[in-house]
Amino acid sequence: MSQQKFLASQSIGSFLETLLREHRVLVPLCEGDSVVFRPFRKGGGLELTRMPTTSPKEATFPRVETLMSFTQKVSAPQEEDGGKERPEIELTEHLPQDSTVVFGSRPCGAKGKTIFSRVYDTEAVKDPYFIARRDNTLFISIACSAPETTCFCTSVGGGPADSTGSDILLIPVTDGFMAEAVTEAGAKLMESAFFDAGTQKAEEAQAVVERAETKLGQAQDFSNAREKLLKLFDNESFWEEMSAKCISCGTCTYLCPTCYCFNITDETAGNTGKRVRTWDNCMDYLFTLEASTHNPRSSKAKRLKNRVGHKFSYYPSLHEEHIACCGCGRCIKSCPAAVDIRQIVKSAQEYEDVNI
Ligand code: SF4
Ligand code: SF4
């Protein structure tokens, strides 16, 4: 572990206020029964002990964003056009410029953007909006000291103190956090006087992480999930059974830090308009509805098969066995029908054994 510094709980508000001078700062706070990421406000509340209900992916992939705006104009009649007016479109691209700090994400939430990057930042495909936001967003994550029964990060290559995707990792200790810089940008933030190099609670921090790992228990072995799910691709009865409880509400996709599907809409008013990107939801009937009215995923069984198969089979086969799930358990905890993605994959893994 690199050098750690101490961030006192009582200094967090002042530290965040200094960040506001240069960054938009998102923090978890309570809204009703939920913990959601909202812009930090001086004197506003913070909820740093409970797992955030929503994921911090909005920082790098907003649920609604304007990609460009346009105005239709009509040029003066041109001789080469036979004296006719020629319509012209004036485009203005809205590339994100802001710098953001997400304070208080969990390791699983910060890791989500790495799963996006394998799709939106490749040799062949560059999503300039995602890339600009990702490169201008710092994650200060808090290691989990008390994982919930729905958490399974250690089963998908993560852990309660996994630093993947974070710039600073904070480990909760008495009266504050031990902070470890993960990136150069994180180290720069930790040059702030609010981080104290003189107070060392490394042993306590280590014990916190070990307790959390113990609480998570034995990791589920997903190593053969990819091929087992593929074998079940055409098994309709299996997927009908797995999806029987699902009500197609889409909560699982909206809360997931690794779901990256979107829709594009042009919104117009008179001769002006804007192109808007919004999150999409593969659990919805409309997701694959074609203009011909044919729908290749017309049943919830087919949609759930796609969601689970994408995360545990198709994505790993394209991206060096990386599972497109960080084990945060949000989809399990918030599903109104108690659908459990871990159980579905396990059922797929065990299917042949009980059906020989
Ligand atoms: S949250 Fe549960 S009920 Fe809603 S779409 Fe997802 S699996 Fe189905
Ligand atoms: S599939 Fe569920 S457990 Fe996995 S990252 Fe998404 S919300 Fe979290």
GROMACS .gro file of C-alpha atoms in nm, residues 24-28 35-38 51-63 100-114 116 130 133-134 137-142 164-166 254-259 279 326 328 330:
model
   60
   24ARG     CA    1  -1.881   2.024  -0.955
   25VAL     CA    2  -1.895   1.799  -0.648
   26LEU     CA    3  -2.142   1.509  -0.621
   27VAL     CA    4  -2.206   1.347  -0.285
   28PRO     CA    5  -2.443   1.081  -0.151
   35VAL     CA    6  -2.933   0.749  -0.079
   36VAL     CA    7  -2.872   0.936  -0.403
   37PHE     CA    8  -2.589   1.139  -0.555
   38ARG     CA    9  -2.661   1.512  -0.563
   51MET     CA   10  -2.451   0.207   0.043
   52PRO     CA   11  -2.586   0.459  -0.213
   53THR     CA   12  -2.911   0.340  -0.370
   54THR     CA   13  -2.823   0.493  -0.705
   55SER     CA   14  -2.490   0.446  -0.876
   56PRO     CA   15  -2.253   0.735  -0.949
   57LYS     CA   16  -2.258   0.660  -1.322
   58GLU     CA   17  -2.453   0.981  -1.381
   59ALA     CA   18  -2.126   1.170  -1.335
   60THR     CA   19  -1.981   1.015  -1.650
   61PHE     CA   20  -2.302   0.912  -1.825
   62PRO     CA   21  -2.593   1.144  -1.741
   63ARG     CA   22  -2.943   1.006  -1.763
  100THR     CA   23  -1.653   1.677  -1.146
  101VAL     CA   24  -1.549   1.513  -0.820
  102VAL     CA   25  -1.762   1.225  -0.695
  103PHE     CA   26  -1.710   1.197  -0.321
  104GLY     CA   27  -1.839   0.894  -0.134
  105SER     CA   28  -1.894   0.643  -0.410
  106ARG     CA   29  -1.832   0.279  -0.321
  107PRO     CA   30  -1.557   0.086  -0.502
  108CYS     CA   31  -1.817  -0.101  -0.709
  109GLY     CA   32  -1.969   0.226  -0.828
  110ALA     CA   33  -1.635   0.374  -0.932
  111LYS     CA   34  -1.543   0.053  -1.116
  112GLY     CA   35  -1.849   0.087  -1.338
  113LYS     CA   36  -1.682   0.337  -1.571
  114THR     CA   37  -1.408   0.085  -1.657
  116PHE     CA   38  -1.809   0.147  -2.006
  130PHE     CA   39  -1.841   0.980  -2.226
  133ARG     CA   40  -1.670   1.328  -1.873
  134ARG     CA   41  -1.468   1.026  -1.764
  137THR     CA   42  -1.420   1.320  -1.324
  138LEU     CA   43  -1.237   1.220  -1.007
  139PHE     CA   44  -1.371   0.947  -0.782
  140ILE     CA   45  -1.300   0.961  -0.409
  141SER     CA   46  -1.441   0.627  -0.299
  142ILE     CA   47  -1.511   0.487   0.044
  164THR     CA   48  -1.016   0.016  -0.972
  165GLY     CA   49  -1.173   0.330  -1.116
  166SER     CA   50  -1.106   0.543  -0.807
  254TYR     CA   51  -3.151   0.223  -1.415
  255LEU     CA   52  -2.967   0.159  -1.088
  256CYS     CA   53  -2.690  -0.051  -1.241
  257PRO     CA   54  -2.346   0.115  -1.257
  258THR     CA   55  -2.252  -0.096  -1.560
  259CYS     CA   56  -2.561  -0.069  -1.782
  279TRP     CA   57  -3.056   0.608  -2.067
  326CYS     CA   58  -1.937  -0.517  -1.037
  328CYS     CA   59  -2.295  -0.406  -0.619
  330ARG     CA   60  -2.836  -0.280  -0.643
   0.00000   0.00000   0.00000
